[in-house]
PDB file of C-alpha atoms in Angstrom:
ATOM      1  CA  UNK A   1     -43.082  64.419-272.120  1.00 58.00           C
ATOM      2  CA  UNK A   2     -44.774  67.965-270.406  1.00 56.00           C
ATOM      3  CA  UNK A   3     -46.763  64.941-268.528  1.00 60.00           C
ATOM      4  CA  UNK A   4     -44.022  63.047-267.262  1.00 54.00           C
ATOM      5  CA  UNK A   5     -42.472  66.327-266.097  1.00 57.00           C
ATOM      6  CA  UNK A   6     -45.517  67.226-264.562  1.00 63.00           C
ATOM      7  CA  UNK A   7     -46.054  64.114-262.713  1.00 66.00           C
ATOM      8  CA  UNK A   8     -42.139  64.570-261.562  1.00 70.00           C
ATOM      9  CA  UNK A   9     -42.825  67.972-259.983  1.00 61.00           C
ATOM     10  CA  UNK A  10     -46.145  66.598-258.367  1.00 62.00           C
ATOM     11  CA  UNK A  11     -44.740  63.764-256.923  1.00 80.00           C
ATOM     12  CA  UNK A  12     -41.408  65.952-255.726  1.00 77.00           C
ATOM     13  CA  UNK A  13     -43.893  68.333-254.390  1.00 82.00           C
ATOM     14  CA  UNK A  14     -45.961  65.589-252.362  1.00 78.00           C
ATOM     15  CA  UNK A  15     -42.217  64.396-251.131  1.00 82.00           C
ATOM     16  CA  UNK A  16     -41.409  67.450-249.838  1.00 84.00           C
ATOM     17  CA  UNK A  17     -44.490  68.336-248.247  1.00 87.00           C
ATOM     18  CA  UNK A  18     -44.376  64.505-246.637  1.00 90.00           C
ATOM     19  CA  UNK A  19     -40.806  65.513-245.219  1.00 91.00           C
ATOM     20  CA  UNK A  20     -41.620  68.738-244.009  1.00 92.00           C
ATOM     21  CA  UNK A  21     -44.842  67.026-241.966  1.00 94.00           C
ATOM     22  CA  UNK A  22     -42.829  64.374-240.670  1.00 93.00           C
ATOM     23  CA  UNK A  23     -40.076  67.241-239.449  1.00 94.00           C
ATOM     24  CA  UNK A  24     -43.350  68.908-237.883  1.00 95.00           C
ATOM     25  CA  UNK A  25     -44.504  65.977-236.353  1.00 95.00           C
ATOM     26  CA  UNK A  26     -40.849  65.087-234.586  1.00 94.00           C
ATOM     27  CA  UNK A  27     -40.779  68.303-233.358  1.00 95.00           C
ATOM     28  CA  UNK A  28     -44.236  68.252-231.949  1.00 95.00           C
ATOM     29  CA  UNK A  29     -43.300  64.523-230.536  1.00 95.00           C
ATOM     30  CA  UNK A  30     -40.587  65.813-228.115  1.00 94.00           C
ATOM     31  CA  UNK A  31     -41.940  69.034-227.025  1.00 95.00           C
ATOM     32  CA  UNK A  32     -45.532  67.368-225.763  1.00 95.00           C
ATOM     33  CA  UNK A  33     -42.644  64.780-223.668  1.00 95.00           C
ATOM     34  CA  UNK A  34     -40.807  67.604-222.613  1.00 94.00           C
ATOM     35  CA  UNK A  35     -43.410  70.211-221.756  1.00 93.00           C
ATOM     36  CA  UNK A  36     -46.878  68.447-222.066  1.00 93.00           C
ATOM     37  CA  UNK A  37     -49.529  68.820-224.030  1.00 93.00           C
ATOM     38  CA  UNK A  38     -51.179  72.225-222.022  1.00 90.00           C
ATOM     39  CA  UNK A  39     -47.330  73.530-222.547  1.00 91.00           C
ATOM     40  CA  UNK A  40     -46.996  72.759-226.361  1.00 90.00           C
ATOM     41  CA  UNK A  41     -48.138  75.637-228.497  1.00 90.00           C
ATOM     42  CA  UNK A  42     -48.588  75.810-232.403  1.00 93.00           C
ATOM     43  CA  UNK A  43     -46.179  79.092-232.893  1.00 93.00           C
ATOM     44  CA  UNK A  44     -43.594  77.668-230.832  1.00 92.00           C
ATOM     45  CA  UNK A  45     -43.552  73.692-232.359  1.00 94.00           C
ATOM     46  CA  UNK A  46     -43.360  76.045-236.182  1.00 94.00           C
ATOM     47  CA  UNK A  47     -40.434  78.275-235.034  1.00 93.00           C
ATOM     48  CA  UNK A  48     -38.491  74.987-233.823  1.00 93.00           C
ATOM     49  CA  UNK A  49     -39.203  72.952-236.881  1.00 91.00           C
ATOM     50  CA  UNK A  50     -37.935  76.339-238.656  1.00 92.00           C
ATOM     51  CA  UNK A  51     -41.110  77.319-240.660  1.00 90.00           C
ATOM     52  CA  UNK A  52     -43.951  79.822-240.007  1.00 89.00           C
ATOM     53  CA  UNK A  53     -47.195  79.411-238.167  1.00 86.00           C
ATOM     54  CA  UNK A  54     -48.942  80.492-241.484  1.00 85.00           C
ATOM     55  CA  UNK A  55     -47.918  76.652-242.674  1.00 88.00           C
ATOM     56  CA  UNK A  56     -49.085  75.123-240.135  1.00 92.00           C
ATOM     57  CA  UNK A  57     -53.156  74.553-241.772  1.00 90.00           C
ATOM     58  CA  UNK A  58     -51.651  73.189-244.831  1.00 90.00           C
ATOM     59  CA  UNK A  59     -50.313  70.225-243.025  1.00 93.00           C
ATOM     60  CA  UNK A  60     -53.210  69.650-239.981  1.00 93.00           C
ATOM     61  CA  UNK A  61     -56.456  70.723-239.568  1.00 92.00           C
ATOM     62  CA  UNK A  62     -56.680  71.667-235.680  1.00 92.00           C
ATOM     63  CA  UNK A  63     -53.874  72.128-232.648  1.00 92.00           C
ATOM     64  CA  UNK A  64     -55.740  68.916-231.553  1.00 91.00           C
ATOM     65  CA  UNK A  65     -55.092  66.757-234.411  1.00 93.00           C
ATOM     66  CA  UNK A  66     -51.430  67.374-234.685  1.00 93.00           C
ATOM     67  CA  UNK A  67     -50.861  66.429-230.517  1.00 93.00           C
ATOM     68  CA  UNK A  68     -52.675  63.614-231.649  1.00 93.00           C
ATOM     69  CA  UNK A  69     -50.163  62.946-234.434  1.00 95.00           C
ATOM     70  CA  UNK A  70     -47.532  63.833-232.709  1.00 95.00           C
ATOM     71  CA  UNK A  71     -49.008  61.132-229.187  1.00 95.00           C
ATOM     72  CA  UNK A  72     -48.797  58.619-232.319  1.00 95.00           C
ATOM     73  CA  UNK A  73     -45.291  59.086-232.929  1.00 95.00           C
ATOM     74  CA  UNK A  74     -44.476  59.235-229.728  1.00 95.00           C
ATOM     75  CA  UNK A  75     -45.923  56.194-228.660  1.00 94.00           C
ATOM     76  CA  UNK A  76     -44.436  54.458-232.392  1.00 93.00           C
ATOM     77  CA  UNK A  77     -41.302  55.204-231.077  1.00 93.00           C
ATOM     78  CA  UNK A  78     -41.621  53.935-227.866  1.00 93.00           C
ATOM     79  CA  UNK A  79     -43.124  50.791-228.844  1.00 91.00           C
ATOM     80  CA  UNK A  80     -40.251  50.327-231.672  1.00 92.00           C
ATOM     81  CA  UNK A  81     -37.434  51.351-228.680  1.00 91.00           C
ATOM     82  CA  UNK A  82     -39.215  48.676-226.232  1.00 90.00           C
ATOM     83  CA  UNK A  83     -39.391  45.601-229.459  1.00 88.00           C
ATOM     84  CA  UNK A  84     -35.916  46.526-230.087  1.00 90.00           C
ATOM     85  CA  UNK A  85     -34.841  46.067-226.928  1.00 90.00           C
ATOM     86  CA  UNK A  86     -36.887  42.602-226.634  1.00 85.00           C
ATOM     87  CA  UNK A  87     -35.538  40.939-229.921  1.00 87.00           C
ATOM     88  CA  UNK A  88     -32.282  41.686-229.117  1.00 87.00           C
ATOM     89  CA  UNK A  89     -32.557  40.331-225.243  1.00 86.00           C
ATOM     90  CA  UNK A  90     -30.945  36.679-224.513  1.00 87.00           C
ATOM     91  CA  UNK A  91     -33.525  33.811-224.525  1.00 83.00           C
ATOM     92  CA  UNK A  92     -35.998  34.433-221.504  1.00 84.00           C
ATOM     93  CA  UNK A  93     -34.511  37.661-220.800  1.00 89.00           C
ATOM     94  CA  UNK A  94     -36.470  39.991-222.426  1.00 90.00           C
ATOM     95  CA  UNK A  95     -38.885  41.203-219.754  1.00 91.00           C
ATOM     96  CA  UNK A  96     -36.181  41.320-216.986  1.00 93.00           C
ATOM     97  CA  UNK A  97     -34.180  43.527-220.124  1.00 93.00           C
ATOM     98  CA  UNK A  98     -37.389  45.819-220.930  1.00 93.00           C
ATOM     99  CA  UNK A  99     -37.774  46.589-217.086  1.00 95.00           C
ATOM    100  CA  UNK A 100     -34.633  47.094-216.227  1.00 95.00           C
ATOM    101  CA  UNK A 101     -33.940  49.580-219.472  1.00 94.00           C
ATOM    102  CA  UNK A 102     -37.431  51.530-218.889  1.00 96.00           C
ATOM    103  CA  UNK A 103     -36.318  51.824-215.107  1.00 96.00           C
ATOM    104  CA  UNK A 104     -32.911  52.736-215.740  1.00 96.00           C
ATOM    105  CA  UNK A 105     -31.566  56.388-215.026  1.00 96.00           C
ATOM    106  CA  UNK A 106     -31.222  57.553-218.520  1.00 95.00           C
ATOM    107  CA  UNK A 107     -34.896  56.486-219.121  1.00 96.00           C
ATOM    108  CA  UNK A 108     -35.689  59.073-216.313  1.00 95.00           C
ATOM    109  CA  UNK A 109     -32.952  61.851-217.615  1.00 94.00           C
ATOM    110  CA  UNK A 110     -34.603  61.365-220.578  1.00 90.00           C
ATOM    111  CA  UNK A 111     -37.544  63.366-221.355  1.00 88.00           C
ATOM    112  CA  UNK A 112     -37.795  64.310-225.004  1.00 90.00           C
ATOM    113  CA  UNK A 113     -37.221  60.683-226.093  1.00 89.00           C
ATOM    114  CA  UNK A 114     -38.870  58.808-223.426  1.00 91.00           C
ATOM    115  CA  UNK A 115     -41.740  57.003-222.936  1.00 94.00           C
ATOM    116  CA  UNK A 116     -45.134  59.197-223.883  1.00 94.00           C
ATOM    117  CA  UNK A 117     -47.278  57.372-221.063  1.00 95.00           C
ATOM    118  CA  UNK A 118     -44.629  58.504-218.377  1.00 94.00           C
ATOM    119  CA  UNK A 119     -44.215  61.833-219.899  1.00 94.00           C
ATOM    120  CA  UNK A 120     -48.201  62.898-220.166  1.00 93.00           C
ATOM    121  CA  UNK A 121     -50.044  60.297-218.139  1.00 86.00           C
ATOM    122  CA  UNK A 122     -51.638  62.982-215.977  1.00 88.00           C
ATOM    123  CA  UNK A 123     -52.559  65.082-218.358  1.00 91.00           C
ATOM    124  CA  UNK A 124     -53.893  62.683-221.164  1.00 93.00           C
ATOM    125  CA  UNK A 125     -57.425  62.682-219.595  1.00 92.00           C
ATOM    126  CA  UNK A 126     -58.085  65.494-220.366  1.00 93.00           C
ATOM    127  CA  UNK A 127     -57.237  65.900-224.096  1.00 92.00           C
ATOM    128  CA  UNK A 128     -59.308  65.532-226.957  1.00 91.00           C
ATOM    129  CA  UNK A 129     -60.618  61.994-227.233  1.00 93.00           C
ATOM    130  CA  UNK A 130     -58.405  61.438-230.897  1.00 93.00           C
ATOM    131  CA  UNK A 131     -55.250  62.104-228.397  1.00 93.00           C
ATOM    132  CA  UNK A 132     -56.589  59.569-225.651  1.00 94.00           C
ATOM    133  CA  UNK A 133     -57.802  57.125-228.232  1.00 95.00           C
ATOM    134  CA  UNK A 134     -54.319  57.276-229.810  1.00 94.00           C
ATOM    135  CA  UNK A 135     -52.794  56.821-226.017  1.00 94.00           C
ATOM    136  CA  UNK A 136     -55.295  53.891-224.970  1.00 96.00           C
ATOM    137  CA  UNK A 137     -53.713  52.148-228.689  1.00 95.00           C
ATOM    138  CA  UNK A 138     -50.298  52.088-227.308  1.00 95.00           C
ATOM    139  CA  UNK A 139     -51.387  51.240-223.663  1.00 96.00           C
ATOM    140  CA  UNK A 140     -53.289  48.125-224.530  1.00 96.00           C
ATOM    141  CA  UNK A 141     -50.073  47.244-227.317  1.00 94.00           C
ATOM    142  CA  UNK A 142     -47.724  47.507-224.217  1.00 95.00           C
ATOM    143  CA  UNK A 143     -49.708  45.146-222.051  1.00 95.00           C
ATOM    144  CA  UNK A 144     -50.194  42.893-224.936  1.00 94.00           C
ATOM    145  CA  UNK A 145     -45.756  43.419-225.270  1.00 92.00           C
ATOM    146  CA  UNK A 146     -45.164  42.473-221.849  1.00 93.00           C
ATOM    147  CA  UNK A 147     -47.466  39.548-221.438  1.00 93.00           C
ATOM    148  CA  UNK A 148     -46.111  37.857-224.300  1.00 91.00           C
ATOM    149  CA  UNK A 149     -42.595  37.698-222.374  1.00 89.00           C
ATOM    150  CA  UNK A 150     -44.292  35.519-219.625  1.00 87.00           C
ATOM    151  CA  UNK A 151     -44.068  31.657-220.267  1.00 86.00           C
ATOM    152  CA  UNK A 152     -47.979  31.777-219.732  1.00 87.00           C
ATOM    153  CA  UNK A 153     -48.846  34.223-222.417  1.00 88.00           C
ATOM    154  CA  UNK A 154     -52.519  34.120-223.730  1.00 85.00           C
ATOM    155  CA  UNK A 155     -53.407  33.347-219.702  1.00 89.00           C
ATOM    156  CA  UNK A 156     -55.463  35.733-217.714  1.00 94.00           C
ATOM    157  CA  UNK A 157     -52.311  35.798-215.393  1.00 92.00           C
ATOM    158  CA  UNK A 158     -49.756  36.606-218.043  1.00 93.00           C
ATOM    159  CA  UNK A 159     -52.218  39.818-218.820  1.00 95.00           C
ATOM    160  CA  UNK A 160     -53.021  40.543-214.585  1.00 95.00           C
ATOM    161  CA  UNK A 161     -49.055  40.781-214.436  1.00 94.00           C
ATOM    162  CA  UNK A 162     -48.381  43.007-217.673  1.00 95.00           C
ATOM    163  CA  UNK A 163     -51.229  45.376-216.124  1.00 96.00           C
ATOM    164  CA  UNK A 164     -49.301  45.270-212.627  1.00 96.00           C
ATOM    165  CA  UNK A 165     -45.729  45.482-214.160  1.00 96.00           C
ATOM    166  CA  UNK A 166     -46.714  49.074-216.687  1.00 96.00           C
ATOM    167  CA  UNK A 167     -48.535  50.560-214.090  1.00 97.00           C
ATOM    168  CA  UNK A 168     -46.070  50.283-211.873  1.00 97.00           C
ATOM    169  CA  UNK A 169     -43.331  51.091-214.506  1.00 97.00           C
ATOM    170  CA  UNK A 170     -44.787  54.014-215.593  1.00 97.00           C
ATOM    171  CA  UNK A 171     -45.998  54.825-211.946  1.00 97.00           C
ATOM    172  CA  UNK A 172     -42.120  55.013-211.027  1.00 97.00           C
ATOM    173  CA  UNK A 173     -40.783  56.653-213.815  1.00 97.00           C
ATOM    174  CA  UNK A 174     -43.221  60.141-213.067  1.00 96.00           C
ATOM    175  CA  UNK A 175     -42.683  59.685-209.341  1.00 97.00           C
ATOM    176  CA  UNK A 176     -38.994  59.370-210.286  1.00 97.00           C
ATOM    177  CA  UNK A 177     -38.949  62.531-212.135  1.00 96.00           C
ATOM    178  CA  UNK A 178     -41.149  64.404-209.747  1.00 96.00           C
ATOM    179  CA  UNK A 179     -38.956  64.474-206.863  1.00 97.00           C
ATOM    180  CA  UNK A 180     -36.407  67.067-205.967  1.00 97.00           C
ATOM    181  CA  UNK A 181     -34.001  64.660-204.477  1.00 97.00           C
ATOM    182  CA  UNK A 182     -32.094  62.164-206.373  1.00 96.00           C
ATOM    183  CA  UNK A 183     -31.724  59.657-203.874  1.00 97.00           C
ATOM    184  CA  UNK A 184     -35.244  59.415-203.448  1.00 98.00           C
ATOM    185  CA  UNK A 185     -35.523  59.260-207.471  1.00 97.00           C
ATOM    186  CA  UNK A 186     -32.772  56.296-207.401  1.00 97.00           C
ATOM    187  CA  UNK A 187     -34.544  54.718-204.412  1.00 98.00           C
ATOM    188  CA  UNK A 188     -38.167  54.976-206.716  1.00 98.00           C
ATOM    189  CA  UNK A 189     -36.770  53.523-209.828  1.00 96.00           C
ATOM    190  CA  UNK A 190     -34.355  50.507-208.081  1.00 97.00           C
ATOM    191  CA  UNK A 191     -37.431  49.154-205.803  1.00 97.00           C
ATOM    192  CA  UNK A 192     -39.663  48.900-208.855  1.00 97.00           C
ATOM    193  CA  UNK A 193     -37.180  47.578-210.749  1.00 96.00           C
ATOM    194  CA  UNK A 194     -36.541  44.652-207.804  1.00 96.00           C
ATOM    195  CA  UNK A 195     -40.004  44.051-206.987  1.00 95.00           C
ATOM    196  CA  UNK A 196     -40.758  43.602-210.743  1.00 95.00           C
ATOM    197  CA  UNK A 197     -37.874  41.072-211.627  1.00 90.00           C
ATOM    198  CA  UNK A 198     -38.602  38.926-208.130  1.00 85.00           C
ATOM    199  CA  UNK A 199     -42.808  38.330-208.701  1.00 60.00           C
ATOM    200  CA  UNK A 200     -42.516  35.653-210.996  1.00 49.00           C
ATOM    201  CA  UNK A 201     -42.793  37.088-214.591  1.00 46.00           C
TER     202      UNK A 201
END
């Protein structure tokens, strides 16, 4: 019996601990999109996920290896937005659906929950190689994403295109952002948008 209860509190322990990492890391995810990596700080990602910078060791070994957790879940949920968004696109729509809803205006309103290559592009070559490795993952899953939506997927031209089409994409999306005026942002965002749907993915 005092074993079962034991195991009870260890495992509700472990649960906890598992639910207060995740809260950390969710946090940590949409400040690093909203203010970069350079402009995320330990004592401020704590305060937000309303615990104190004390707690932070027991749950990550180095400032380093949570942005690189927190780049993971960033780019999970990115990559679960954009297959969402492809399963539930019309037969042979999906591409012309994931580019138009990754160049849309909320996509570029959106900073906490956008996409993590848009977001930190710039500043990901200079991170810690666990944060680039985890950013060169979701880069080479997103060209992979898009080339299977051409009809000649597993073709060095299916892959030349899905190169082409996130570059520009993501190219669009900071330039987009970056501007001060938002006819210029609109103008950014449409032409990729038109050039990308009329090259023959």
């Amino acid at each position: 019996m005092m074993n079962v209860m034991r195991n009870t509190a260890v495992s509700a322990r472990a649960a906890a601990k598992e639910a207060t990492h995740e809260r950390i890391l969710s946090v940590a995810a949409r400040a690093i999109r909203r203010s970069g990596y350079d402009g995320t700080g330990v004592a401020d990602i704590m305060k937000e996920a309303g615990l104190t910078h004390g707690a932070f060791y027991s749950h990550f070994a180095s400032r380093e290896a949570m942005l690189a957790e927190a780049a993971g879940k960033a780019c999970a949920e990115s990559a679960a937005g954009a297959a969402e968004v492809a399963a539930g696109s019309p037969p042979g729509m999906a591409l012309k659906t994931m580019l138009a809803a990754y160049l849309s205006r909320e996509h570029v309103e959106q900073l906490e929950a956008g996409c993590p290559l848009a977001a930190l592009g710039s500043e990901t070559s200079r991170q810690a190689p666990e944060v680039r490795r985890v950013a060169t993952r979701h880069i080479k899953a997103t060209i992979d994403l898009l080339a299977r939506q051409s009809p000649d997927w597993g073709q060095q031209s299916a892959h030349e295109r899905a190169l082409v089409a996130l570059s520009a994409m993501v190219g669009a999306v900071i330039l987009a952002r970056a501007v001060d005026e938002p006819g210029l942002s609109e103008s950014l965002r449409e032409a990729a948008l038109k050039h990308l749907t009329s090259v023959g993915h």
